[in-house]
Coordinates of C-alpha atoms in Angstrom, one line a residue:
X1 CA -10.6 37.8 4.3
X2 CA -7.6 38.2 6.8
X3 CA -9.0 37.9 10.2
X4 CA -5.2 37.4 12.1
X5 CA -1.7 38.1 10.9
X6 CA 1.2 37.8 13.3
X7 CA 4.0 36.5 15.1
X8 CA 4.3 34.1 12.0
X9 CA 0.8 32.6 11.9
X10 CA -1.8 34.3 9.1
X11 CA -5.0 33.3 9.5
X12 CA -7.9 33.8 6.3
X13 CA -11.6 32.8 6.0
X14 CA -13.9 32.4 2.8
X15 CA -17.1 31.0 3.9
X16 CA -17.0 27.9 5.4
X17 CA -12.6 27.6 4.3
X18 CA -10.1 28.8 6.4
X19 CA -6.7 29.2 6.6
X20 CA -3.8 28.9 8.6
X21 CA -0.2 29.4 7.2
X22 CA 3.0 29.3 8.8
X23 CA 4.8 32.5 7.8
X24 CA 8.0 32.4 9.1
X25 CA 9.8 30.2 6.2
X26 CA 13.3 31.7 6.8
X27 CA 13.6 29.5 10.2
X28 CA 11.9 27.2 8.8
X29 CA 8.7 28.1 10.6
X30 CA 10.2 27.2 13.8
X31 CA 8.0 27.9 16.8
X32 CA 8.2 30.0 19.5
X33 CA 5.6 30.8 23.0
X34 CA 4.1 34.3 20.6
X35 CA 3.5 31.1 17.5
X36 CA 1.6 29.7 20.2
X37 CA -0.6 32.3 21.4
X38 CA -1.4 33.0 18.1
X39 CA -2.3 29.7 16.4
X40 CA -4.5 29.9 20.1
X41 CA -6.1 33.3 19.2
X42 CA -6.4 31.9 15.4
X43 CA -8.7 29.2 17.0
X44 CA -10.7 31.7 18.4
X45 CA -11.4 34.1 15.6
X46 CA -12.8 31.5 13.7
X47 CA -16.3 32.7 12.0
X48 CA -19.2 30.1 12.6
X49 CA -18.9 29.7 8.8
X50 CA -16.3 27.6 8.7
X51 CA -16.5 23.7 8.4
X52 CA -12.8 23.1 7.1
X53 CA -9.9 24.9 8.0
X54 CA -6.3 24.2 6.4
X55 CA -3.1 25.0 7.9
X56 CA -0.4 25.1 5.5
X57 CA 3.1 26.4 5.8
X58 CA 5.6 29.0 3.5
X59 CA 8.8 27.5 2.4
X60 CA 10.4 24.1 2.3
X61 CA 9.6 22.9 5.9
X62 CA 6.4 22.4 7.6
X63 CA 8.0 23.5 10.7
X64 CA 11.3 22.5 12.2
X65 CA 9.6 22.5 15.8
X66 CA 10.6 24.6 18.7
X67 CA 12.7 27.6 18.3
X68 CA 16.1 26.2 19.8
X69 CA 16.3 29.5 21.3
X70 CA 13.6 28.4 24.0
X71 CA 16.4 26.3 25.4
X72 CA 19.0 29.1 26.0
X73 CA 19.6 31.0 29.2
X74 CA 18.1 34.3 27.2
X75 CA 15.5 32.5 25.9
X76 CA 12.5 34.9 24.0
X77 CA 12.5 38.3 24.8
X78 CA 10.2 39.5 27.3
X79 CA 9.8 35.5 28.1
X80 CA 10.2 33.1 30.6
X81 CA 13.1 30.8 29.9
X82 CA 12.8 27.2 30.1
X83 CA 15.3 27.7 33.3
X84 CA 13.0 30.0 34.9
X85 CA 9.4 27.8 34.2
X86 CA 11.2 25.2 36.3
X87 CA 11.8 27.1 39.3
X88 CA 8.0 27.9 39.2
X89 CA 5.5 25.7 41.3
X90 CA 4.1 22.6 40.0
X91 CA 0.6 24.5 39.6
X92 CA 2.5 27.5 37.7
X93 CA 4.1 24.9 35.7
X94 CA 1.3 23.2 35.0
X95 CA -1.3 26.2 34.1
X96 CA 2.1 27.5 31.4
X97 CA 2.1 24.1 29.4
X98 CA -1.9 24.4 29.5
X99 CA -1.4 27.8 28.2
X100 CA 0.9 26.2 25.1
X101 CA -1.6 23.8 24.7
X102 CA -4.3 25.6 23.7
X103 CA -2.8 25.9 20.6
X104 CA -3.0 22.5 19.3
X105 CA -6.2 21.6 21.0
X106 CA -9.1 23.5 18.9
X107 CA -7.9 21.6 15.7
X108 CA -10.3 18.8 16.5
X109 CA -12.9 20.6 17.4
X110 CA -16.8 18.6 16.7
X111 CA -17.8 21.7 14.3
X112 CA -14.9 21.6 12.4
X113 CA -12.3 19.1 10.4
X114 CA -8.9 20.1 10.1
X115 CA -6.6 19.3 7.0
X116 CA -2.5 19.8 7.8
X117 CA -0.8 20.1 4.3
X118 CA 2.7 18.9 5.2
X119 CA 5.9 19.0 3.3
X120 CA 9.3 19.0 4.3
X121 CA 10.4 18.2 7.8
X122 CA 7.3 18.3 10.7
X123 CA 9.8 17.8 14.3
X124 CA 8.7 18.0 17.5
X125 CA 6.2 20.5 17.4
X126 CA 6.0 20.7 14.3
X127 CA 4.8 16.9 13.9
X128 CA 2.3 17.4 16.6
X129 CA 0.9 20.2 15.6
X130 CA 0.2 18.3 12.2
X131 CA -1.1 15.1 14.8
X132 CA -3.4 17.6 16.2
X133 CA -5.3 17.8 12.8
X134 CA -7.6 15.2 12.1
X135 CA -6.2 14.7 8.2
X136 CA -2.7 14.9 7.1
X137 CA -2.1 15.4 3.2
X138 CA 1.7 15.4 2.7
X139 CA 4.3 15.4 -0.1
X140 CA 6.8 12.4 -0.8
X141 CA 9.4 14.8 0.9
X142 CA 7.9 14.7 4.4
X143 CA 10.1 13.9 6.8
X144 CA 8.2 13.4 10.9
X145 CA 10.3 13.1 13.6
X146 CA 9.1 13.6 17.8
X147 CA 13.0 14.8 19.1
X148 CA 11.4 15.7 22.8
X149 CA 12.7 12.5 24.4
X150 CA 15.9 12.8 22.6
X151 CA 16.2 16.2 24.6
X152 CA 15.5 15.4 27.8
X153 CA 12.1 16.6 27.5
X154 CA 8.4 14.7 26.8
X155 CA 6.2 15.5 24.0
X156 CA 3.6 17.8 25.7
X157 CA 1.8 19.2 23.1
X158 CA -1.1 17.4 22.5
X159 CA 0.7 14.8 20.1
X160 CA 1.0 11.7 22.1
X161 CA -2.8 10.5 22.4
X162 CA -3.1 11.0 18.3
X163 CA -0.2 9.4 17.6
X164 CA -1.0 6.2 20.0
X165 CA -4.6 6.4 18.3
X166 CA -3.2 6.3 14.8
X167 CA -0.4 3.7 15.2
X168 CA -0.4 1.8 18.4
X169 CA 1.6 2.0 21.3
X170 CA 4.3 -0.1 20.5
X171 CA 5.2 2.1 17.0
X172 CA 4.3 5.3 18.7
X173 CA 6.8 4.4 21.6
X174 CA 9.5 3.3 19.3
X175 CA 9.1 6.8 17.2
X176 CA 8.8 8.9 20.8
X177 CA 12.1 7.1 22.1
X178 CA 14.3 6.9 19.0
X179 CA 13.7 10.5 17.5
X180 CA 14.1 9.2 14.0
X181 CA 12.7 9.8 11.0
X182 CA 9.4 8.9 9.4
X183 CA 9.1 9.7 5.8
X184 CA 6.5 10.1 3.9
X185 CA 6.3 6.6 2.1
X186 CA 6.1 4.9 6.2
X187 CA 3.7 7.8 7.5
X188 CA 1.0 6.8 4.6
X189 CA 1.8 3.2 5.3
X190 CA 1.1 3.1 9.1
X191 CA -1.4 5.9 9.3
X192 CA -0.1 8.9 10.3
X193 CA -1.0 10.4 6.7
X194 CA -3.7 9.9 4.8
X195 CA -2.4 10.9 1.4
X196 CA 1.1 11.4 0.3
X197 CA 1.6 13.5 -3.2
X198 CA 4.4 14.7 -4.8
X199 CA 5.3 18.6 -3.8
X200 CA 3.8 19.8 -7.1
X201 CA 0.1 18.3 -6.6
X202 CA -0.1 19.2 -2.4
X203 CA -2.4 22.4 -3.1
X204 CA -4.5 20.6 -5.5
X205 CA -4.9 17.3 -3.4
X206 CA -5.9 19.9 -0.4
X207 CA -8.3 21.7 -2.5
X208 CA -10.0 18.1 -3.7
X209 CA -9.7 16.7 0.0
X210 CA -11.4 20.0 1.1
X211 CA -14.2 19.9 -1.5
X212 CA -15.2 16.3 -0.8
X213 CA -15.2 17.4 3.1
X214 CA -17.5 19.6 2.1
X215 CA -20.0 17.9 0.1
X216 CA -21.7 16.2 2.8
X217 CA -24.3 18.0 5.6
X218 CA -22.5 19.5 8.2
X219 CA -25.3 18.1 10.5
X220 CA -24.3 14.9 9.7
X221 CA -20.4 15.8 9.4
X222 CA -20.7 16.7 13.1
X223 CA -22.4 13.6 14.0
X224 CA -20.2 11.6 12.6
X225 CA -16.8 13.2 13.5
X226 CA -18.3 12.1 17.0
X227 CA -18.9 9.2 16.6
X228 CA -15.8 8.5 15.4
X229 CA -13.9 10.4 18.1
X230 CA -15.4 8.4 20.9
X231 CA -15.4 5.4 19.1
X232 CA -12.0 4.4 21.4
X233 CA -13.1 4.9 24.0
X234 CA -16.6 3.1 24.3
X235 CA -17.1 -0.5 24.6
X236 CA -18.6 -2.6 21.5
X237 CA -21.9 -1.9 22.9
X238 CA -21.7 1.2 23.6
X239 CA -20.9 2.4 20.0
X240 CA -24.0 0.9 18.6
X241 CA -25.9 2.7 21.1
X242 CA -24.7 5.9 20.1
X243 CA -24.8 5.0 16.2
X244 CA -28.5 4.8 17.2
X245 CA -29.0 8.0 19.4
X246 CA -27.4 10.2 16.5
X247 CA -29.1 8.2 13.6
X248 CA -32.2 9.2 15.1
X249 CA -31.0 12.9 16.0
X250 CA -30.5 12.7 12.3
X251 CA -34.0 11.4 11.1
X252 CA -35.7 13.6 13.5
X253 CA -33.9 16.8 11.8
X254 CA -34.4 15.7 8.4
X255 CA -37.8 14.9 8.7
X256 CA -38.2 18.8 10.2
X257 CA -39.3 16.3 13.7
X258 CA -39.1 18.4 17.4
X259 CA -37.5 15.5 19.8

């Protein structure tokens, strides 16, 4: 069922799969401020169903990152240009890269887990939009590159927590400053993919990733996607506390137990 279909971002749903493709393969799904607000508005639409949703891309990129057109004088039609965001205030500033945001933040939501299917190059926000998943199945042509620094700019969509969280500060920094590459043979290696697969096999290995997601409760998928989540952030102690508050959330709902 198609429940969204524009400005390049297609959005489907079968029971508890969805969907999200990258449609614009021509520029090699570059994005633009409309991409945004409708990978945002995909979020939304999402039916309760769903417990995995896929975003995949048409063509031989992922997505090259920001349409370089954001950075001319014209800019989009009928949009700001970057020129004219930074005459604004800094609280206009600041609610506008909110607004961009929201596109890369519902990805790891605690009802849901999100698979990016990468192949071909993933740059700027291309790459964090694939960080804002929490699983990354790629081919051995993927090519991840964060060019914001290089530009002047600072990555400010969403991507710099993951990427700290799934290969330290030290790597993360070196990939942030340097713009280079990380193919897909490093990005297995260090983390910031979980599978690498030859171009071929990427819609089977999604469709086997997304099968074993599903197999388990999503009770206890939930529970443990928290767990996980805060896992950072909480001190030794902590963690083993809430191990035991949601393994007894757990026991209480199996056992059909009011707490």
């Amino acid at each position: 069922m198609t429940l969204l279909d524009k400005d390049g971002v297609h959005l489907t749903a079968d029971d508890a799969i969805a969907t999200v493709t990258l449609t614009n393969p021509a520029k090699r799904n570059a994005q633009t401020f409309a991409t945004w607000r409708a990978l945002a508005e995909a979020g939304r639409a999402l039916p309760g169903s769903v417990r995995v949703v896929v975003l995949r891309a048409e063509g031989k990129s992922f997505s090259a990152g920001l349409d370089r057109q954001a950075f001319t004088p014209e800019g989009f039609d009928g949009e700001a240009s970057f020129p004219e965001l930074a005459r604004r205030s800094d609280a206009e500033l600041d609610a506008v890269i909110a607004g961009y945001q929201e596109a890369f933040t519902w990805w790891r939501r605690p009802d849901i887990v999100s698979v990016a299917a990468v192949q071909g190059h993933a740059i700027g926000a291309g790459f964090q939009l694939a960080l804002a998943c929490d699983l990354r199945v790629c081919t051995d042509d993927a090519q991840f590159a964060m060019r914001e620094t290089s530009l002047g700019l600072v990555p400010d969509l969403t991507g710099t927590h993951p990427l700290v969280s799934l290969v330290g500060y030290g790597r993360a920094l070196e990939i942030c400053l340097t713009g280079r590459f990380v193919h897909a043979e490093e990005a297995e290696r260090i983390g910031l993919a979980n599978l690498v697969v030859p171009a071929a096999e990427l819609d089977a290995a999604v469709r086997d990733l997304t099968a074993a997601l599903l197999a388990a409760p999503r009770d206890a998928v939930i529970e443990t996607k928290a767990l996980l989540r805060g896992a950072g952030e909480r001190t030794y102690e902590e963690q083993l506390a809430a191990e035991r508050a949601a393994q007894a959330r757990r026991l209480r709902d199996l056992a059909g137990v009011a707490e």
